[in-house]
Coordinates of C-alpha atoms in Angstrom, one line a residue:
M1 CA 70.6 16.3 189.6
K2 CA 67.1 17.5 191.5
L3 CA 66.2 21.0 191.2
H4 CA 64.5 23.3 193.8
W5 CA 61.9 25.4 192.1
K6 CA 61.6 28.6 193.7
P7 CA 60.4 32.0 192.0
N8 CA 61.2 34.9 194.0
L9 CA 59.6 38.5 193.8
S10 CA 62.8 40.4 194.8
T11 CA 65.2 39.0 192.6
S12 CA 62.3 39.3 189.5
A13 CA 62.3 43.0 190.9
L14 CA 65.9 43.6 190.4
H15 CA 66.5 41.5 187.7
A16 CA 63.7 43.8 185.5
A17 CA 65.9 47.0 186.8
E18 CA 68.9 45.8 186.1
A19 CA 67.5 45.0 182.5
C20 CA 65.6 48.4 182.4
W21 CA 68.8 50.3 183.6
Q22 CA 71.3 48.2 181.6
H23 CA 69.8 46.7 177.9
P24 CA 66.4 48.9 177.9
E25 CA 66.4 47.8 174.0
Q26 CA 66.1 44.7 174.7
V27 CA 62.5 45.0 177.1
N28 CA 60.0 43.4 175.9
D29 CA 57.3 45.5 177.0
S30 CA 57.2 49.3 176.8
E31 CA 54.9 49.3 180.1
V32 CA 57.8 47.8 182.0
L33 CA 60.2 50.1 180.9
A34 CA 58.4 53.0 181.4
T35 CA 57.3 51.9 184.9
M36 CA 60.9 50.5 186.2
R37 CA 63.1 52.6 184.2
P38 CA 63.1 55.6 186.6
Y39 CA 63.9 53.5 189.7
A40 CA 66.4 51.5 187.6
E41 CA 68.6 54.4 187.1
R42 CA 68.7 55.7 190.4
L43 CA 69.6 52.0 191.3
G44 CA 72.1 51.7 188.9
R45 CA 73.5 55.6 189.2
W46 CA 73.8 54.4 193.1
I47 CA 76.1 51.6 192.5
I48 CA 78.0 53.0 189.7
D49 CA 79.0 56.0 192.2
Q50 CA 79.6 53.2 195.3
H51 CA 82.2 50.3 193.4
P52 CA 82.7 51.8 189.7
V53 CA 85.0 49.5 189.8
E54 CA 82.9 46.4 189.0
P55 CA 79.4 47.8 188.8
Q56 CA 78.3 44.1 187.6
G57 CA 79.2 42.1 189.9
F58 CA 77.6 44.8 192.1
W59 CA 74.3 43.8 190.3
E60 CA 74.8 39.8 190.0
T61 CA 75.5 39.9 193.9
L62 CA 72.6 41.9 194.8
I63 CA 70.0 39.9 192.7
V64 CA 71.3 36.8 193.9
T65 CA 71.2 37.4 197.5
G66 CA 67.6 38.9 197.2
S67 CA 66.8 35.7 196.7
A68 CA 67.7 34.7 200.0
I69 CA 67.2 37.2 202.2
D70 CA 63.8 39.2 203.0
S71 CA 64.8 42.2 204.2
N72 CA 65.7 44.4 202.6
R73 CA 67.8 46.1 205.1
E74 CA 69.6 43.2 205.6
L75 CA 69.8 42.8 202.2
A76 CA 71.8 45.8 201.7
S77 CA 74.2 45.3 204.5
A78 CA 75.0 41.6 203.0
V79 CA 75.8 42.9 199.6
L80 CA 77.9 45.9 201.1
T81 CA 79.6 43.4 202.9
N82 CA 80.0 41.4 200.1
R83 CA 81.3 43.9 197.6
Q84 CA 83.4 45.2 201.1
V85 CA 82.4 49.1 200.1
Q86 CA 82.4 50.9 203.9
D87 CA 79.4 51.5 205.8
G88 CA 80.4 52.9 208.9
D89 CA 77.5 55.1 209.7
G90 CA 75.0 52.5 208.1
S91 CA 73.7 55.5 205.5
R92 CA 75.0 53.4 202.6
G93 CA 72.6 50.6 203.4
S94 CA 69.9 52.4 204.6
L95 CA 70.1 54.0 200.8
L96 CA 70.3 51.2 199.3
A97 CA 67.6 49.1 200.7
D98 CA 65.3 52.0 200.4
L99 CA 66.1 51.7 196.3
I100 CA 65.5 48.3 196.2
T101 CA 62.1 49.4 198.2
D102 CA 61.2 51.4 195.5
V103 CA 62.3 49.0 193.0
E104 CA 59.8 46.3 194.5
A105 CA 57.2 48.2 194.9
A106 CA 57.4 49.2 190.9
F107 CA 57.7 45.8 190.4
R108 CA 54.3 45.3 192.5
Q109 CA 52.5 47.5 190.9
L110 CA 53.2 46.0 186.9
F111 CA 52.7 42.7 188.4
P112 CA 50.5 42.3 191.0
R113 CA 49.2 38.5 191.6
Y114 CA 53.5 38.2 190.6
D115 CA 52.9 35.2 193.3
E116 CA 51.0 33.4 192.3
Q117 CA 51.3 33.4 188.6
S118 CA 54.7 32.3 189.5
A119 CA 53.5 28.2 190.0
F120 CA 51.9 28.9 186.2
R121 CA 54.8 30.3 184.6
F122 CA 57.4 28.0 185.7
R123 CA 55.0 24.6 185.0
P124 CA 56.2 24.2 181.0
L125 CA 60.0 24.7 181.9
Q126 CA 59.0 22.0 184.8
E127 CA 57.6 19.9 181.9
Q128 CA 60.4 19.9 179.9
W129 CA 62.8 19.4 182.5
L130 CA 60.7 16.1 183.8
G131 CA 60.4 14.7 179.9
Y132 CA 63.8 15.4 178.5
G133 CA 66.2 16.8 181.8
R134 CA 67.9 13.4 183.1
G135 CA 68.9 12.3 179.3
L136 CA 70.1 15.6 178.7
M137 CA 72.6 15.7 181.6
N138 CA 73.6 12.2 181.3
L139 CA 74.4 12.7 177.6
W140 CA 76.3 16.1 178.0
K141 CA 78.6 13.8 180.8
C142 CA 79.0 11.2 178.0
L143 CA 79.8 13.8 175.2
V144 CA 82.0 15.5 177.8
H145 CA 83.4 12.6 179.8
Q146 CA 82.6 14.3 183.2
D147 CA 81.4 11.8 186.2
A148 CA 79.3 14.1 188.0
L149 CA 77.3 17.7 188.3
A150 CA 76.3 19.2 191.5
D151 CA 73.7 16.9 193.0
A152 CA 71.0 19.4 193.5
C153 CA 70.4 23.1 192.5
T154 CA 68.4 26.1 193.0
V155 CA 65.9 27.2 190.3
I156 CA 65.7 30.7 190.3
G157 CA 62.6 31.9 188.2
L158 CA 62.0 35.2 187.5
Q159 CA 59.9 37.1 185.3
P160 CA 59.9 37.3 181.6
I161 CA 61.4 41.0 180.8
L162 CA 63.8 40.2 177.9
G163 CA 61.7 37.5 176.2
G164 CA 64.1 34.5 177.2
F165 CA 67.6 34.8 179.9
G166 CA 69.3 32.9 182.0
K167 CA 72.3 32.9 184.7
A168 CA 74.0 30.6 186.4
H169 CA 76.4 30.9 189.7
P170 CA 78.4 28.2 190.4
D171 CA 79.5 29.7 193.9
R172 CA 75.9 29.7 195.1
D173 CA 74.8 26.0 192.9
L174 CA 72.1 28.4 191.6
V175 CA 70.8 29.2 188.3
R176 CA 68.0 31.7 187.6
I177 CA 66.0 31.5 184.4
E178 CA 63.3 33.8 183.1
A179 CA 59.8 31.8 183.2
V180 CA 58.6 31.9 179.4
L181 CA 55.5 30.2 179.1
T182 CA 56.4 29.1 175.1
N183 CA 59.6 28.4 173.6
A184 CA 60.6 31.8 171.7
R185 CA 62.8 30.0 169.5
P186 CA 61.9 26.5 168.7
E187 CA 64.9 25.4 167.3
L188 CA 66.7 26.4 171.2
P189 CA 64.3 25.0 173.2
E190 CA 64.1 26.5 176.7
V191 CA 65.3 23.4 178.5
I192 CA 68.1 23.8 176.4
R193 CA 69.2 26.8 178.0
L194 CA 68.0 25.5 181.5
G195 CA 70.4 22.2 180.9
W196 CA 73.4 24.9 179.4
L197 CA 73.0 27.0 182.5
L198 CA 73.1 23.9 185.1
V199 CA 76.1 22.0 183.2
Q200 CA 78.0 25.3 184.3
L201 CA 77.7 24.5 187.6
E202 CA 80.5 21.6 186.7
Q203 CA 83.0 22.6 190.0
K204 CA 86.0 21.2 188.2
S205 CA 86.3 23.8 185.6
N206 CA 85.5 26.5 187.5
E207 CA 88.0 25.7 190.4
I208 CA 90.5 25.9 188.0
F209 CA 90.6 28.8 186.8
R210 CA 89.8 30.5 190.2
S211 CA 92.9 28.8 191.4
E212 CA 94.9 30.1 189.0
A213 CA 93.3 33.4 190.2
S214 CA 92.1 34.0 185.9
T215 CA 89.4 36.5 185.3
D216 CA 88.5 34.9 182.1
A217 CA 86.1 32.1 183.7
P218 CA 83.2 34.1 183.6
V219 CA 83.2 34.6 180.0
L220 CA 85.1 31.3 179.0
I221 CA 82.6 28.5 181.2
P222 CA 79.3 29.6 179.1
L223 CA 81.2 29.7 175.7
A224 CA 83.1 25.9 176.4
T225 CA 79.5 24.7 177.4
L226 CA 77.4 26.1 174.7
P227 CA 78.0 23.4 172.1
A228 CA 78.5 20.8 174.3
I229 CA 75.0 21.0 175.4
L230 CA 73.7 21.6 172.2
A231 CA 75.4 18.5 171.1
A232 CA 73.7 16.8 173.8
G233 CA 70.5 18.7 172.4
Q234 CA 70.8 17.2 169.4
E235 CA 70.9 13.5 170.3
L236 CA 67.6 14.2 171.7
E237 CA 66.5 15.6 168.6
L238 CA 65.2 19.0 170.0
T239 CA 67.5 21.2 168.1
R240 CA 71.3 20.7 166.6
C241 CA 74.8 21.8 167.0
D242 CA 75.7 23.6 164.0
V243 CA 77.1 27.2 163.9
A244 CA 73.5 28.4 162.7
H245 CA 72.6 27.4 166.3
V246 CA 75.7 28.5 168.0
A247 CA 74.9 31.8 166.2
L248 CA 71.6 32.3 167.1
A249 CA 71.8 31.4 170.8
F250 CA 74.4 34.1 171.4
R251 CA 71.5 36.5 169.8
H252 CA 68.8 35.2 171.9
W253 CA 70.3 34.1 175.0
H254 CA 71.8 37.2 176.1
I255 CA 75.2 35.5 176.1
S256 CA 77.1 38.3 178.1
G257 CA 81.0 39.0 178.7
P258 CA 83.4 41.4 177.2
L259 CA 84.9 39.1 174.5
V260 CA 81.3 37.6 173.8
T261 CA 79.8 41.4 173.6
A262 CA 83.0 42.6 170.9
D263 CA 82.6 39.4 168.8
I264 CA 79.1 39.5 168.5
T265 CA 78.3 43.2 167.6
E266 CA 81.1 42.8 164.7
S267 CA 80.6 39.3 163.4
P268 CA 78.7 36.4 165.9
T269 CA 79.6 33.5 162.9
E270 CA 82.6 34.4 163.5
L271 CA 83.0 33.2 167.2
A272 CA 80.3 30.4 166.2
N273 CA 82.9 29.3 163.6
L274 CA 85.1 28.8 166.3
L275 CA 83.5 27.4 169.0
I276 CA 81.9 24.7 166.2
E277 CA 85.9 24.1 165.4
W278 CA 87.0 23.5 168.7
W279 CA 84.0 20.9 169.6
H280 CA 84.4 19.0 166.5
S281 CA 88.5 19.2 167.4
S282 CA 88.0 18.2 170.8
E283 CA 86.2 15.6 170.0
R284 CA 88.2 13.5 167.6
S285 CA 91.0 13.7 170.1
Q286 CA 88.8 12.7 173.1
A287 CA 90.4 15.0 175.5
S288 CA 89.1 15.9 179.0
W289 CA 87.0 18.3 179.5
Q290 CA 89.3 20.1 181.6
T291 CA 91.9 19.8 179.0
A292 CA 89.7 20.5 176.2
V293 CA 88.6 24.0 178.4
R294 CA 92.1 24.7 179.0
M295 CA 92.0 24.8 175.1
L296 CA 89.6 26.6 174.0
A297 CA 91.2 29.5 176.5
N298 CA 94.3 29.2 174.6
R299 CA 92.4 30.3 170.9
L300 CA 90.3 33.0 172.8
F301 CA 92.4 34.5 175.2
A302 CA 95.9 33.5 174.2

């Protein structure tokens, strides 16, 4: 898999705004929170007013599309069209563009040297990937009996706001990941997090759930790939695949979704136990990856 490393100020700024709006208690810098939060709240309230059914989907579309469109007016128009928000007179697009511009200005105030420092921030993760990436992906394919992954992927490097975060976007062959300089948790190296995001781009499993008009895939695929990538990392002596490490990933990788959030609040170890039990069961049965993922879906959502 060829990775195209791409820092992007707009995406980083919007990611910071979402973090300050959705998870202010997890933002690791009080100055970032104090500076960004007023603009994040204005944007967040506007999104809820305009798109109350699925505000999280609006945020994600906005953040990812921001990596491809430089003009904020064009970005706003593209996002409104994507999320099917009517804008006949252009007023919604104009206001959204202004809100984005304010977020970016606050971000630039905090990180005036973002462009030149982003390459420096990328380097540790790039070096880890050069050392372990190919082996990690080959081991994952072997463990889950898959032939191939995407040929190429764009990696959007984010300014670290949450101390480590990542999100895969299979519909765009793109992942975004906070480019931290060191492994915040030595037991879970950042190269494993990156590998976990990349294997979520595997299309067959995502297509199965899309074809069934299921809403479970955004929650299911990150869960299914977690023990598998830890098992691949264990083969390289980078981490371990066990209940403790799965539960640790829940806490520190910001794995989101209704099911995950509810279960982590009550008992991360309980869900970690379920995933490890499912993983060992699928290994013993040598089920295809698609069959194994269906088995996990039945356990979680039946």
